[in-house]
Structure formats: C-alpha cells, structure tokens
XYZ file of N, CA and C in Angstrom:
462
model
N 21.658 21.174 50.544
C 21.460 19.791 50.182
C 22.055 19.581 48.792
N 22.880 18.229 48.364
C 23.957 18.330 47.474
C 22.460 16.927 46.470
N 22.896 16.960 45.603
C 22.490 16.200 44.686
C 23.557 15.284 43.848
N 23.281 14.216 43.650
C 24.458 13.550 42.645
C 23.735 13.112 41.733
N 23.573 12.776 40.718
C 23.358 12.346 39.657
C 23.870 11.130 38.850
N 23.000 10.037 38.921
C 23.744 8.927 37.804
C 22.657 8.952 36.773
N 23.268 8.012 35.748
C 22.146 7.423 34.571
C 20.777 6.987 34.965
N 20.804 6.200 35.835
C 19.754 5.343 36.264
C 18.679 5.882 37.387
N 19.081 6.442 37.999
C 18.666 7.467 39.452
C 17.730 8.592 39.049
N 16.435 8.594 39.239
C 15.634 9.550 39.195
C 15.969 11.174 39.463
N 15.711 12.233 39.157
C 16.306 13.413 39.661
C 15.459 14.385 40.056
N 15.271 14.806 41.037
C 13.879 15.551 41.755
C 14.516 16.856 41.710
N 13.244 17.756 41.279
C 13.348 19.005 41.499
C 12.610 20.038 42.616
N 13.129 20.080 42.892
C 12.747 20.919 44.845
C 11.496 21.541 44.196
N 11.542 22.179 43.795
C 10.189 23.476 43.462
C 8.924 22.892 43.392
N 9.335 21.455 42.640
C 7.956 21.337 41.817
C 8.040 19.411 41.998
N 8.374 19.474 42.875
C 8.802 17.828 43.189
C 8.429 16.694 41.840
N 9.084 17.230 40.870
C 9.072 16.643 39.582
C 9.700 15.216 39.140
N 9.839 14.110 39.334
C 11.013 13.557 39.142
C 11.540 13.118 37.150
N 12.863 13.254 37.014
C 13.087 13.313 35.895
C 14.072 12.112 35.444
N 14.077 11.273 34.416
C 14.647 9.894 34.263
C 15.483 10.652 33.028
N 16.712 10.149 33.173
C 18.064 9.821 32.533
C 17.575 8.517 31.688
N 17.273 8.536 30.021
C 17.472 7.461 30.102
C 18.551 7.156 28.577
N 19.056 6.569 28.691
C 20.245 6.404 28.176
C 19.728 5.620 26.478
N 20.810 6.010 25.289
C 20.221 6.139 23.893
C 21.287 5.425 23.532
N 21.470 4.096 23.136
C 22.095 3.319 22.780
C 22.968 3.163 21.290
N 21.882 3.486 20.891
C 22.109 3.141 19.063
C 21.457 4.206 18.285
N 21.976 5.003 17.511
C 21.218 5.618 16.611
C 21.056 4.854 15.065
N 20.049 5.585 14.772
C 19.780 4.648 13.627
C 19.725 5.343 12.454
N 19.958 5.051 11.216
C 20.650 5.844 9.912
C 18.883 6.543 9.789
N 19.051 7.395 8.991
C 17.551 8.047 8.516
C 17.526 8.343 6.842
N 16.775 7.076 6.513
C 16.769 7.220 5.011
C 15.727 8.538 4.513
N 16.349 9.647 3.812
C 15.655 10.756 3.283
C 14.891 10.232 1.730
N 13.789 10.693 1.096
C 13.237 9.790 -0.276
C 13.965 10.844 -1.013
N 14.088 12.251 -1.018
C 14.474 13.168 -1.772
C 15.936 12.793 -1.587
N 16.856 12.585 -0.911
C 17.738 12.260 -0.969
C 18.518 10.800 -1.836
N 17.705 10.171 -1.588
C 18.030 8.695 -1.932
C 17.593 8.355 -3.586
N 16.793 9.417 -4.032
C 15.809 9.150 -5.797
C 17.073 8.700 -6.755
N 16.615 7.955 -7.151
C 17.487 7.138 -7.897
C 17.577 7.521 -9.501
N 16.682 8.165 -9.496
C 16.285 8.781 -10.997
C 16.053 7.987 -11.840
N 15.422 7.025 -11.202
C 14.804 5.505 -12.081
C 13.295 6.145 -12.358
N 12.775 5.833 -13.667
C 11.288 5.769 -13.480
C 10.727 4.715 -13.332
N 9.829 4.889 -12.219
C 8.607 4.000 -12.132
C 7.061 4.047 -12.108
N 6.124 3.072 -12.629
C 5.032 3.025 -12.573
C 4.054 2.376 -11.387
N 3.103 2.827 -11.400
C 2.218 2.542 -10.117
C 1.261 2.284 -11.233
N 0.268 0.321 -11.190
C -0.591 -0.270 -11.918
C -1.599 -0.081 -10.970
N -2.854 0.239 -10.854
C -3.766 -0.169 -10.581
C -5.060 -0.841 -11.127
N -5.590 -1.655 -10.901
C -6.404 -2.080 -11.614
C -7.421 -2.937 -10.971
N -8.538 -2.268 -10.966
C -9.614 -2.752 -10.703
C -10.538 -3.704 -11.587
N -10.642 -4.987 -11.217
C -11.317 -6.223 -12.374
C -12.476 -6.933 -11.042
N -12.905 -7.756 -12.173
C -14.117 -8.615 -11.356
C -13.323 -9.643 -10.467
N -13.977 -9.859 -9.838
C -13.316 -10.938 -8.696
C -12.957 -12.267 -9.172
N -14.027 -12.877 -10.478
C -13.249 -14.043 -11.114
C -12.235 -14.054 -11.755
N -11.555 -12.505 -11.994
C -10.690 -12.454 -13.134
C -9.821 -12.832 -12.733
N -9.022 -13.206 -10.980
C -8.067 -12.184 -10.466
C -7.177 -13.366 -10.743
N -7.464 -14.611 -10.885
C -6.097 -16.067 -11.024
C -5.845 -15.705 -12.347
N -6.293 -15.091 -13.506
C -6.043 -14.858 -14.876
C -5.471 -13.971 -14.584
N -5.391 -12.802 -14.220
C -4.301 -11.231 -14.026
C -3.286 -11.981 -13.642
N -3.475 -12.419 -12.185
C -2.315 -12.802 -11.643
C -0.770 -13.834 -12.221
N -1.802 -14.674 -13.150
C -1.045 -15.793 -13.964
C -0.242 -14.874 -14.791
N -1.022 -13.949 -15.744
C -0.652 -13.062 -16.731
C 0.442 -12.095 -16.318
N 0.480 -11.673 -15.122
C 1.585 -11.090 -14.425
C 2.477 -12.189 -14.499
N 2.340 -12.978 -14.031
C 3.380 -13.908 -13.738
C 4.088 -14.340 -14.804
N 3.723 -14.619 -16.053
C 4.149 -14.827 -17.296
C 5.112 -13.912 -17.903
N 4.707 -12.181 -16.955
C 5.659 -11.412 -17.574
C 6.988 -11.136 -16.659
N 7.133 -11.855 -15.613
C 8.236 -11.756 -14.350
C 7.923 -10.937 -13.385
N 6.408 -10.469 -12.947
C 6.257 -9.524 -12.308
C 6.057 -10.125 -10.769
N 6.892 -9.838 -9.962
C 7.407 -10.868 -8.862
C 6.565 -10.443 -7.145
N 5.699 -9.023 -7.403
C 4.934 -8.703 -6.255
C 3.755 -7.968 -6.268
N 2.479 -8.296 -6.288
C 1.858 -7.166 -6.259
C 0.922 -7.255 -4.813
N -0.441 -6.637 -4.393
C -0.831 -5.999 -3.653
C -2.768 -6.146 -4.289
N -3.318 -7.254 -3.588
C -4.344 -7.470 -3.854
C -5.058 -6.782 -2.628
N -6.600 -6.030 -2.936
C -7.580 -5.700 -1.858
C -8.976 -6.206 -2.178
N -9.823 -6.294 -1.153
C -11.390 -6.749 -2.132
C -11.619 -5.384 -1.588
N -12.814 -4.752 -2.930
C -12.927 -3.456 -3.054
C -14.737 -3.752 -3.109
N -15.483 -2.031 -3.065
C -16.644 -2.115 -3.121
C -17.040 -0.709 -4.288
N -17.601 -0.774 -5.378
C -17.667 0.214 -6.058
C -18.646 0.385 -7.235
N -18.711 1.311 -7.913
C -19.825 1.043 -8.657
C -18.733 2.421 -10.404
N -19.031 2.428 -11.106
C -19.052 3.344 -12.230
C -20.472 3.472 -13.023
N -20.405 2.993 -14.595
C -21.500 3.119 -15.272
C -22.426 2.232 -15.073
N -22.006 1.393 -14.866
C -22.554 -0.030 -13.930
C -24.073 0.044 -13.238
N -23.452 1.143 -12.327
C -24.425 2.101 -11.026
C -25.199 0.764 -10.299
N -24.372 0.033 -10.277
C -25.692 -1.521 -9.210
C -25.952 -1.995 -10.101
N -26.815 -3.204 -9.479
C -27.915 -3.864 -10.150
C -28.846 -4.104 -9.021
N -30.320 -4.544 -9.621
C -30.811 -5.444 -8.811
C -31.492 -6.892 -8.411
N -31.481 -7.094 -7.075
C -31.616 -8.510 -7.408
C -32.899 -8.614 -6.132
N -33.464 -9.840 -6.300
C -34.609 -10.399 -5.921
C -34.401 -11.130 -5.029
N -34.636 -11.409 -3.234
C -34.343 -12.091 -2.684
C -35.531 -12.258 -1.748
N -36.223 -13.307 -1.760
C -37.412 -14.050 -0.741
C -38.641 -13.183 -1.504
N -38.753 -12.685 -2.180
C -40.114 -12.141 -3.398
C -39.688 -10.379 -2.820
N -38.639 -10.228 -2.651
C -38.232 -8.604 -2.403
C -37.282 -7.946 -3.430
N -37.584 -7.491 -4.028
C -36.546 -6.574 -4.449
C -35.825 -5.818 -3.542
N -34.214 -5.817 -3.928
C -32.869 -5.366 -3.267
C -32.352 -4.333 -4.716
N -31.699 -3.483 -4.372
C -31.102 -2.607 -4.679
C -29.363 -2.614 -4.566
N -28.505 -3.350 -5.502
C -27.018 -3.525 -4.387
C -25.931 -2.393 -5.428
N -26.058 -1.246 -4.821
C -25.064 -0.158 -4.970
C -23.982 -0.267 -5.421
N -23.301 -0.723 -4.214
C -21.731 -0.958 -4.681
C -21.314 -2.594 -4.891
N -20.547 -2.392 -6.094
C -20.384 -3.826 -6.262
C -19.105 -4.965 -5.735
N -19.072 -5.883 -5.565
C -17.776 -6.538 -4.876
C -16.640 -6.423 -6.127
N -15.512 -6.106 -6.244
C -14.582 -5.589 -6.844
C -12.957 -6.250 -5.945
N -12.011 -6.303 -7.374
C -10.827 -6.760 -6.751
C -9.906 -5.757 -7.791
N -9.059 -5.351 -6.145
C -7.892 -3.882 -6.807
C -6.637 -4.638 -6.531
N -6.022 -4.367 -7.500
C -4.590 -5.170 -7.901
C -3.659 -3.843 -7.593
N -2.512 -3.964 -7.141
C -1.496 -2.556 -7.361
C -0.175 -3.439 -7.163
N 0.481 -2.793 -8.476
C 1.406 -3.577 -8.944
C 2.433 -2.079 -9.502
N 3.939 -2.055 -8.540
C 5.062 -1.088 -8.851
C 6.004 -2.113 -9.750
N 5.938 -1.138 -11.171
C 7.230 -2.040 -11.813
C 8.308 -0.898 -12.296
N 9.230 -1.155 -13.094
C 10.445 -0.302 -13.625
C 8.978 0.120 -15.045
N 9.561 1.716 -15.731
C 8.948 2.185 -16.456
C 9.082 1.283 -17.690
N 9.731 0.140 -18.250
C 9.805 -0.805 -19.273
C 8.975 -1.717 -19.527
N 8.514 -2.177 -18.211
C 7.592 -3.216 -17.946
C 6.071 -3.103 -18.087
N 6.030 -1.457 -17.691
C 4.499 -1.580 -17.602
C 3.679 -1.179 -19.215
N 4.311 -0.886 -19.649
C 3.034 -0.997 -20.907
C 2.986 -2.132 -21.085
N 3.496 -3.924 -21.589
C 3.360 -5.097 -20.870
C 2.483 -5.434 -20.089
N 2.888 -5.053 -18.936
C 1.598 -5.755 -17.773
C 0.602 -4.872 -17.912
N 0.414 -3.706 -18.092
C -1.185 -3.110 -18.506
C -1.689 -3.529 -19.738
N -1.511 -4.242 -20.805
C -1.781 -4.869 -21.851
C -2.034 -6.486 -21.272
N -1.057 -6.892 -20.251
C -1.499 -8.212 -20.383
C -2.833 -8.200 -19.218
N -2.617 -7.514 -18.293
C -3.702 -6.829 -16.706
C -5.096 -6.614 -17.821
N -5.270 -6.179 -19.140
C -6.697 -5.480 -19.536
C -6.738 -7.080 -20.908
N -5.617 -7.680 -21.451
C -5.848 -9.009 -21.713
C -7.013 -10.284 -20.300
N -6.619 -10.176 -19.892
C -6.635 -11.436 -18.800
C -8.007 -10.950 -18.214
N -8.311 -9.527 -18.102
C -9.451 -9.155 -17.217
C -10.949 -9.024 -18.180
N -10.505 -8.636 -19.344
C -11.947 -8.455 -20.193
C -12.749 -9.569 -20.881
N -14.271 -9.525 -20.399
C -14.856 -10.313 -20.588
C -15.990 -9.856 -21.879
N -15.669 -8.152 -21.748
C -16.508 -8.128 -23.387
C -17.958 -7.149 -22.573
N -18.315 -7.401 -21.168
C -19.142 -7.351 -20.805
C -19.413 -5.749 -20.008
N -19.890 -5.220 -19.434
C -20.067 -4.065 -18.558
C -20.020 -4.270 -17.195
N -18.749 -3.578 -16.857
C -18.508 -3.828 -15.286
C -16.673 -4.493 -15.487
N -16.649 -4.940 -16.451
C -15.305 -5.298 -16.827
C -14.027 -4.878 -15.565
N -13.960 -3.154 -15.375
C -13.220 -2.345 -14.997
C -12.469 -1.167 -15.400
N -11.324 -1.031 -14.474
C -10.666 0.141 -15.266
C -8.973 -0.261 -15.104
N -8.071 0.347 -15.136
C -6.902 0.507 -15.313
C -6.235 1.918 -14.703
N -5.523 2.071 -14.402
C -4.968 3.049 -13.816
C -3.580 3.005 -13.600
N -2.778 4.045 -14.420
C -1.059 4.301 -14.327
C -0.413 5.659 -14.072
N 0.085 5.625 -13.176
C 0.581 6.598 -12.198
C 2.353 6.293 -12.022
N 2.662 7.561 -12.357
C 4.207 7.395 -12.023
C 4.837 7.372 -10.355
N 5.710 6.826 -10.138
C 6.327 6.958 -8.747
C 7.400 7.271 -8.788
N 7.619 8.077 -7.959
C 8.973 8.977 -7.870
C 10.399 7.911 -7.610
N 9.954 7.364 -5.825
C 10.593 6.561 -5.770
C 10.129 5.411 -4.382
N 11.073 4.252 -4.000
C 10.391 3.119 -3.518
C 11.636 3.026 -2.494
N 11.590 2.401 -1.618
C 12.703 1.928 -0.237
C 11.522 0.972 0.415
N 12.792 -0.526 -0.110
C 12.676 -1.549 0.142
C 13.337 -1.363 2.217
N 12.874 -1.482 3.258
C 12.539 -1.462 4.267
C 13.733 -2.010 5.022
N 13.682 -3.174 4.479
C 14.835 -4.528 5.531
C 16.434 -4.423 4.722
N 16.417 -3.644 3.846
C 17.680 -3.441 2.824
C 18.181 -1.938 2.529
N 17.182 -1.172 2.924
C 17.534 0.160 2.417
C 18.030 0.602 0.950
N 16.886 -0.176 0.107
C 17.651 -0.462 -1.283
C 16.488 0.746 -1.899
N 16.885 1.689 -2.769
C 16.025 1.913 -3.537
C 15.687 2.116 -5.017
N 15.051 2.869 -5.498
C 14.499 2.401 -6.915
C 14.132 1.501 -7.120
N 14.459 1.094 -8.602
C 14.110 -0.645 -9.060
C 14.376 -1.248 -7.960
N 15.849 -1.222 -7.714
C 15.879 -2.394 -6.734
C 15.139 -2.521 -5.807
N 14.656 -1.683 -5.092
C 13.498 -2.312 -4.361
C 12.171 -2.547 -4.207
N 11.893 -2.666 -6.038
C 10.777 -3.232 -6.152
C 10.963 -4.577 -7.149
C-alpha cells in the first residue's frame, strides 16, 4: 500500500493508527534577544508608594518634569504605621493593611534624581504613613510595537 503525501492531508501511521497534520509555517518572526539588543543606556526603575490623595499631585509633578508614562496600582500595606484602628457600629476593627497607591515610573538615568525629588515633593504631608521611594536600575527596555530599545523605548 503506497502513501502520498500533501500539505493539507492527514498522514496515518499503520502501527499505531496515529494521524499526523502537515501544517504549514508561513512567516517567521524576528526574535528580539535583551542581552543582545542593551543599548548601554542607563536606566532607572521609580517606585513609589504614597497615600492615595497624593496621587493627582505626583502625577502633575511628573508631568511638569516631561515624564510621559508611568504605571499606577492600588496597593495594600502597612510599615511603621502597623494599622490603625477604627470603630464601626460601637465595635472596634483592627485594619492591618492600609489602602496605598504604587506609582512605577522607567526614565533615562538624568531624569530621575528630578522626579524622585519632585515624587517625595508632591507626596509628603509631614505626617506618618507618608511612604517610601524606591530606585532600582534597569538594564534594559523593548518598546513591543517598534522594537526600539533603551531610552527610546521608554
């Protein structure tokens, strides 16, 4: 018994009545490597955790300095803080973690002492619970729809 074979045509194997699909690979697609592509730009990674009223003041304050994207989350957390408590229907409550807003903001290494000065401007109220700050270097970034990296693609 002879077999022929096309693209499209299933292909059975006697032994094990398996059937096996041909299926045909159109386009390959480039494969951006990060070790390959490092631009030898430095960059910073902002994080910053503030109170939830602060966040139109950060954000403005970014904006003032050209900082054109960042990466808001609502967060739940506590530090020296450790809770508070509060009183609800003649009960005392206990509330652990507190409602919190995390900002993360990638800029070129020039920018960010700037926006972490203006990020701990805009956020402090003087008070406890204020927040923290956090700066972390990044190696490197690839902008997705451009294949651009470093600065440029942030």
């Amino acid at each position: 018994m002879a077999f022929t074979q096309s693209d499209s045509a299933p292909r059975e194997n006697i032994q094990t009545k398996i059937k096996f699909y041909s299926i045909p690979v159109y386009r390959q697609w480039a494969v951006v490597s990060i070790r390959d592509c490092n631009s030898g730009s430095d960059m910073k990674k902002i994080e910053a955790i503030i109170k939830p009223f602060k966040l139109e003041e950060v954000k403005e304050a970014l904006a003032g300095l050209g900082v054109e994207g960042m990466t808001v989350s609502e967060v739940k957390g506590f530090g020296r803080q450790k809770g508070h408590t509060e009183i609800y229907r003649g009960s005392e409550y206990t509330v652990d973690f507190l409602p919190k807003i995390k900002i993360e903001v990638v800029l070129a290494d020039k920018q960010a002492a700037a926006a972490v000065e203006a990020i701990v401007k805009a956020a402090k109220t003087g008070k406890i619970g204020d927040g923290k700050v956090f700066v972390s270097s990044i190696e490197n970034a690839i902008r997705i729809r451009t294949e651009e990296t470093g600065e440029q693609a942030v």
